CSV table of C-alpha atoms in Angstrom, one decimal:
chain,number,residue,atom,x,y,z
A,1,MET,CA,65.6,-46.2,-13.2
A,2,THR,CA,63.8,-43.8,-15.6
A,3,VAL,CA,60.1,-43.9,-15.3
A,4,THR,CA,57.6,-42.4,-17.9
A,5,ILE,CA,54.2,-41.6,-16.6
A,6,ILE,CA,51.4,-41.1,-19.1
A,7,GLY,CA,48.7,-39.0,-17.5
A,8,LEU,CA,49.6,-36.8,-14.5
A,9,GLY,CA,46.4,-36.6,-12.6
A,10,LEU,CA,45.6,-37.9,-9.1
A,11,ILE,CA,47.0,-41.4,-9.5
A,12,GLY,CA,49.8,-40.7,-11.9
A,13,GLY,CA,51.0,-37.6,-10.0
A,14,SER,CA,50.8,-39.3,-6.6
A,15,LEU,CA,52.7,-42.3,-8.0
A,16,ALA,CA,55.4,-39.9,-9.2
A,17,LEU,CA,55.7,-38.4,-5.8
A,18,SER,CA,55.9,-41.8,-4.1
A,19,LEU,CA,58.5,-43.2,-6.6
A,20,ARG,CA,60.7,-40.2,-5.9
A,21,GLN,CA,60.2,-40.3,-2.2
A,22,HIS,CA,61.3,-43.9,-2.0
A,23,GLY,CA,64.2,-43.6,-4.4
A,24,LEU,CA,62.6,-45.9,-6.9
A,25,ALA,CA,63.0,-43.4,-9.9
A,26,GLN,CA,66.0,-41.4,-10.7
A,27,HIS,CA,64.4,-39.5,-13.5
A,28,LEU,CA,60.6,-39.0,-14.1
A,29,ILE,CA,59.3,-38.2,-17.5
A,30,GLY,CA,55.7,-37.0,-17.9
A,31,VAL,CA,53.4,-37.3,-20.9
A,32,GLU,CA,50.2,-35.1,-20.6
A,33,ASN,CA,47.7,-34.1,-23.2
A,34,SER,CA,46.6,-31.0,-21.3
A,35,PRO,CA,49.2,-28.2,-21.6
A,36,ALA,CA,47.9,-26.6,-18.4
A,37,HIS,CA,48.2,-29.8,-16.5
A,38,ALA,CA,51.7,-30.4,-18.0
A,39,ARG,CA,52.8,-26.9,-16.8
A,40,ARG,CA,51.3,-27.5,-13.4
A,41,ALA,CA,52.9,-30.9,-13.0
A,42,LEU,CA,56.3,-29.3,-13.6
A,43,GLU,CA,55.6,-26.5,-11.2
A,44,LEU,CA,54.7,-29.0,-8.5
A,45,GLY,CA,57.8,-31.1,-9.2
A,46,LEU,CA,55.8,-34.2,-10.0
A,47,VAL,CA,58.1,-35.0,-12.9
A,48,ASP,CA,61.5,-33.8,-14.1
A,49,GLU,CA,60.4,-33.1,-17.6
A,50,ILE,CA,57.4,-33.2,-20.0
A,51,GLU,CA,57.9,-35.1,-23.2
A,52,THR,CA,55.5,-34.3,-26.0
A,53,ASP,CA,56.7,-37.1,-28.2
A,54,LEU,CA,55.2,-40.3,-26.9
A,55,THR,CA,57.7,-42.5,-28.8
A,56,ALA,CA,60.6,-40.7,-27.2
A,57,ALA,CA,59.0,-40.8,-23.8
A,58,VAL,CA,58.4,-44.6,-24.0
A,59,ARG,CA,61.7,-45.5,-25.5
A,60,ARG,CA,63.7,-43.6,-22.9
A,61,ALA,CA,62.0,-45.4,-19.9
A,62,ASP,CA,62.8,-48.5,-18.0
A,63,LEU,CA,59.2,-48.5,-16.7
A,64,VAL,CA,56.2,-47.0,-18.3
A,65,VAL,CA,53.1,-46.2,-16.3
A,66,VAL,CA,49.8,-45.6,-18.2
A,67,ALA,CA,47.6,-43.5,-15.9
A,68,VAL,CA,44.9,-42.1,-18.2
A,69,PRO,CA,41.1,-42.7,-17.9
A,70,VAL,CA,40.2,-46.3,-18.7
A,71,ASP,CA,38.6,-45.7,-22.1
A,72,ALA,CA,41.7,-43.8,-23.2
A,73,MET,CA,43.9,-46.6,-21.7
A,74,VAL,CA,42.4,-49.2,-24.0
A,75,ALA,CA,43.5,-47.0,-27.0
A,76,VAL,CA,46.9,-45.9,-25.5
A,77,LEU,CA,48.3,-49.2,-24.2
A,78,PRO,CA,48.7,-51.2,-27.4
A,79,PRO,CA,50.7,-48.5,-29.2
A,80,VAL,CA,52.9,-48.2,-26.1
A,81,LEU,CA,53.6,-51.9,-26.2
A,82,ASP,CA,54.4,-51.5,-29.9
A,83,LEU,CA,57.3,-49.2,-28.9
A,84,ILE,CA,59.0,-51.1,-26.1
A,85,THR,CA,61.9,-53.5,-26.0
A,86,PRO,CA,61.9,-56.9,-24.1
A,87,LYS,CA,63.9,-55.1,-21.3
A,88,GLN,CA,61.2,-52.6,-20.5
A,89,VAL,CA,58.1,-53.0,-18.3
A,90,VAL,CA,54.7,-51.3,-18.7
A,91,ILE,CA,52.0,-51.1,-16.1
A,92,ASP,CA,48.5,-49.5,-15.9
A,93,VAL,CA,46.7,-48.2,-12.9
A,94,GLY,CA,43.2,-48.5,-14.1
A,95,SER,CA,40.0,-49.3,-12.2
A,96,THR,CA,38.7,-51.8,-14.7
A,97,LYS,CA,40.6,-54.7,-16.3
A,98,GLN,CA,38.7,-57.0,-18.6
A,99,ALA,CA,38.5,-54.6,-21.6
A,100,LEU,CA,42.1,-53.6,-21.2
A,101,LEU,CA,43.4,-57.2,-21.0
A,102,ALA,CA,41.4,-58.1,-24.0
A,103,ALA,CA,42.9,-55.3,-26.0
A,104,VAL,CA,46.4,-56.6,-25.5
A,105,ALA,CA,45.8,-60.3,-25.2
A,106,GLY,CA,47.5,-61.2,-28.5
A,107,HIS,CA,50.2,-58.5,-28.5
A,108,PRO,CA,53.8,-59.8,-29.0
A,109,GLN,CA,55.0,-57.8,-26.0
A,110,ARG,CA,52.1,-58.8,-23.7
A,111,GLY,CA,54.6,-60.4,-21.3
A,112,ARG,CA,56.2,-57.0,-20.6
A,113,PHE,CA,52.8,-55.6,-19.3
A,114,VAL,CA,51.6,-56.1,-15.8
A,115,ALA,CA,48.0,-55.1,-15.1
A,116,ALA,CA,47.8,-53.2,-11.8
A,117,HIS,CA,45.1,-51.4,-9.8
A,118,PRO,CA,46.3,-49.4,-6.7
A,119,MET,CA,43.2,-49.3,-4.5
A,120,ALA,CA,43.7,-45.7,-3.4
A,121,GLY,CA,42.4,-42.3,-4.4
A,122,THR,CA,40.4,-39.3,-3.5
A,123,GLU,CA,37.5,-37.3,-5.0
A,124,HIS,CA,39.9,-34.8,-6.6
A,125,SER,CA,41.5,-34.8,-10.0
A,126,GLY,CA,44.4,-33.2,-11.9
A,127,PRO,CA,48.0,-32.6,-11.0
A,128,GLU,CA,47.1,-30.6,-7.9
A,129,ALA,CA,45.3,-33.6,-6.5
A,130,ALA,CA,48.5,-35.5,-6.2
A,131,ILE,CA,49.3,-36.6,-2.7
A,132,LEU,CA,52.5,-37.9,-1.2
A,133,GLY,CA,51.9,-41.2,0.6
A,134,LEU,CA,48.6,-41.8,-1.1
A,135,PHE,CA,49.4,-45.5,-1.5
A,136,GLU,CA,50.9,-46.3,1.9
A,137,GLY,CA,49.2,-49.2,3.6
A,138,LYS,CA,46.7,-49.7,0.7
A,139,THR,CA,46.2,-52.7,-1.5
A,140,VAL,CA,47.3,-53.0,-5.1
A,141,VAL,CA,45.6,-55.7,-7.3
A,142,LEU,CA,47.8,-57.4,-9.9
A,143,CYS,CA,45.7,-59.1,-12.5
A,144,ASP,CA,46.4,-62.1,-14.8
A,145,VAL,CA,50.1,-62.2,-13.7
A,146,ALA,CA,50.5,-65.6,-15.4
A,147,ALA,CA,50.4,-63.8,-18.7
A,148,SER,CA,53.2,-61.5,-17.7
A,149,ASP,CA,56.9,-62.3,-17.8
A,150,PRO,CA,58.2,-63.4,-14.3
A,151,ASP,CA,60.9,-60.6,-14.2
A,152,ALA,CA,58.3,-58.0,-15.1
A,153,VAL,CA,56.0,-59.2,-12.3
A,154,GLN,CA,58.9,-59.3,-9.9
A,155,LEU,CA,59.9,-55.7,-10.6
A,156,VAL,CA,56.3,-54.4,-10.2
A,157,GLU,CA,55.8,-56.4,-7.0
A,158,LYS,CA,59.0,-54.9,-5.5
A,159,LEU,CA,58.0,-51.4,-6.6
A,160,PHE,CA,54.6,-51.5,-4.9
A,161,GLN,CA,55.8,-53.3,-1.8
A,162,ALA,CA,58.4,-50.5,-1.4
A,163,LEU,CA,55.6,-47.8,-1.3
A,164,PRO,CA,54.5,-49.9,0.9
A,165,MET,CA,51.4,-51.6,-0.4
A,166,ARG,CA,49.7,-55.0,0.1
A,167,LEU,CA,49.6,-57.3,-3.0
A,168,LEU,CA,46.5,-59.0,-4.0
A,169,TYR,CA,46.2,-61.3,-7.1
A,170,LEU,CA,43.0,-61.7,-9.2
A,171,ASP,CA,42.1,-62.5,-12.7
A,172,GLY,CA,40.6,-59.7,-14.7
A,173,ALA,CA,37.0,-60.9,-14.5
A,174,ALA,CA,37.2,-61.3,-10.7
A,175,HIS,CA,38.8,-57.9,-10.3
A,176,ASP,CA,36.0,-56.1,-12.2
A,177,LEU,CA,33.3,-58.1,-10.3
A,178,HIS,CA,34.7,-57.3,-6.8
A,179,THR,CA,35.5,-53.7,-7.5
A,180,ALA,CA,32.0,-53.2,-8.7
A,181,TYR,CA,30.8,-54.5,-5.3
A,182,VAL,CA,33.2,-52.4,-3.1
A,183,SER,CA,34.2,-49.4,-5.1
A,184,HIS,CA,32.0,-48.6,-8.1
A,185,ILE,CA,28.7,-49.0,-6.3
A,186,SER,CA,30.0,-46.5,-3.7
A,187,HIS,CA,30.6,-43.9,-6.3
A,188,ILE,CA,27.3,-44.3,-8.2
A,189,THR,CA,25.5,-44.3,-4.9
A,190,SER,CA,27.2,-41.1,-3.8
A,191,PHE,CA,26.3,-39.4,-7.1
A,192,ALA,CA,22.7,-40.4,-6.5
A,193,LEU,CA,22.7,-39.1,-3.0
A,194,ALA,CA,24.1,-35.8,-4.1
A,195,LEU,CA,21.4,-35.5,-6.8
A,196,THR,CA,18.7,-36.4,-4.3
A,197,VAL,CA,19.8,-33.7,-1.9
A,198,LEU,CA,20.2,-31.1,-4.6
A,199,GLU,CA,16.8,-31.9,-5.9
A,200,LYS,CA,15.0,-31.8,-2.5
A,201,GLU,CA,17.0,-29.0,-0.8
A,202,LYS,CA,17.0,-25.9,-3.0
A,203,GLU,CA,18.6,-23.7,-0.4
A,204,GLU,CA,22.4,-24.2,-0.9
A,205,GLN,CA,23.1,-22.4,2.3
A,206,GLN,CA,21.0,-24.9,4.2
A,207,ILE,CA,23.1,-27.7,2.8
A,208,PHE,CA,26.3,-25.9,3.8
A,209,ASP,CA,25.0,-25.1,7.3
A,210,LEU,CA,23.4,-28.4,8.1
A,211,ALA,CA,25.8,-30.9,6.5
A,212,SER,CA,27.3,-33.0,9.2
A,213,GLY,CA,30.2,-35.4,9.1
A,214,GLY,CA,28.0,-38.3,8.1
A,215,PHE,CA,26.6,-36.5,5.1
A,216,GLU,CA,30.0,-35.1,4.1
A,217,SER,CA,31.6,-38.6,4.2
A,218,THR,CA,28.8,-40.3,2.2
A,219,VAL,CA,28.6,-37.6,-0.5
A,220,ARG,CA,32.3,-37.0,-0.8
A,221,LEU,CA,32.7,-39.3,-3.7
A,222,ALA,CA,30.1,-37.3,-5.7
A,223,LYS,CA,32.8,-34.7,-6.2
A,224,SER,CA,34.7,-37.1,-8.5
A,225,ALA,CA,35.2,-36.2,-12.1
A,226,PRO,CA,32.8,-37.6,-14.7
A,227,ALA,CA,35.7,-38.0,-17.1
A,228,THR,CA,37.1,-40.6,-14.7
A,229,TRP,CA,33.9,-42.4,-13.7
A,230,VAL,CA,31.7,-42.6,-16.8
A,231,PRO,CA,34.4,-44.7,-18.6
A,232,ILE,CA,34.6,-47.0,-15.5
A,233,PHE,CA,30.8,-47.4,-15.5
A,234,ARG,CA,30.8,-48.0,-19.2
A,235,GLN,CA,33.5,-50.7,-19.1
A,236,ASN,CA,32.1,-52.4,-16.0
A,237,ARG,CA,28.5,-51.8,-16.9
A,238,LEU,CA,27.1,-55.3,-16.3
A,239,ASN,CA,28.7,-55.8,-12.9
A,240,VAL,CA,27.7,-52.3,-11.8
A,241,LEU,CA,24.1,-52.9,-12.9
A,242,ASP,CA,24.1,-56.2,-11.0
A,243,VAL,CA,25.2,-54.6,-7.7
A,244,LEU,CA,23.0,-51.5,-8.3
A,245,ASP,CA,19.9,-53.7,-8.7
A,246,GLU,CA,20.7,-55.3,-5.3
A,247,HIS,CA,21.3,-51.8,-3.8
A,248,LEU,CA,17.9,-50.6,-5.1
A,249,HIS,CA,16.3,-53.8,-3.7
A,250,GLN,CA,17.8,-53.1,-0.2
A,251,LEU,CA,16.6,-49.4,-0.4
A,252,GLN,CA,13.1,-50.5,-1.3
A,253,HIS,CA,13.0,-53.0,1.5
A,254,LEU,CA,14.1,-50.3,4.0
A,255,ARG,CA,11.5,-48.0,2.6
A,256,GLU,CA,8.7,-50.6,3.0
A,257,LEU,CA,9.7,-51.2,6.6
A,258,LEU,CA,9.6,-47.5,7.4
A,259,ALA,CA,6.3,-47.0,5.4
A,260,ARG,CA,4.5,-49.6,7.4
A,261,GLU,CA,6.1,-48.5,10.7
A,262,ASP,CA,7.8,-51.8,11.2
A,263,TYR,CA,10.5,-50.5,13.5
A,264,GLU,CA,11.4,-53.9,14.8
A,265,GLY,CA,12.1,-55.0,11.2
A,266,LEU,CA,14.1,-51.8,10.6
A,267,THR,CA,16.1,-52.4,13.8
A,268,GLU,CA,16.9,-55.9,12.6
A,269,GLN,CA,18.1,-54.7,9.2
A,270,ILE,CA,20.3,-52.1,10.8
A,271,ARG,CA,21.8,-54.8,13.1
A,272,GLN,CA,22.5,-56.9,10.1
A,273,ALA,CA,24.2,-54.0,8.4
A,274,ASN,CA,26.3,-53.5,11.5
A,275,HIS,CA,28.0,-56.8,10.8
A,276,ILE,CA,30.2,-54.8,8.4
A,277,ARG,CA,32.1,-53.9,11.6
A,278,LYS,CA,33.6,-57.4,11.7
A,279,ILE,CA,35.1,-56.7,8.2
A,280,LEU,CA,35.9,-53.0,8.5
A,281,PRO,CA,36.5,-52.2,12.2
């Protein structure tokens, strides 16, 4: 089939590579606002062509993938649905869902849209961040599938299973709640950790020389682009604030234990934290 991908960054570009690898797309059309990114996507072979006319790009496709930042997605998706026929399918790959689902709730072509969130990524962005096999073995969340046409859902299920990915079904509200707990808090915490270290350690060479695997892994997400993450935090603000308040509470509790030299209490808190091993071996 012919697939149009709107937005050729990490997720859009990686999906293009995976669709081609698994023989799921015979022709890939890219739509990209940045001329530099468009040129690079062609150079890297992410897509077969760049189409500057959104209408033409959408109408030529069997499947349209919207892979732009989530604020832009809310603006882009309704016009895309305006252009499609009942034989076409549209998906998104956004990290938040409630605002997007609300934006298309009453659209005549709502049934042709399947809300999807592949739970995969890195801290890098742009076409050069695209990775072959990024989605393999990961989970994709499909949201509010009862509002989508059965044949559209079936096509999207088969596509992601072929990558291969695990399927998880949630409503939009549950998706945003749980991603705040397991994904969005990780990013905002990583940003805070990077800011803390940069504030306290003024010698950049010392950071470079002393940074161990633990620091590198916990601060890795702080390299993520603000253009991606500020819109996510904006759209999922209440859920992120809720989990951030709990995180601050836990940090304060650990600080109090350390301040009063309660090492037995600190040991017990770390043991409780170790229970995460049962969930993530």
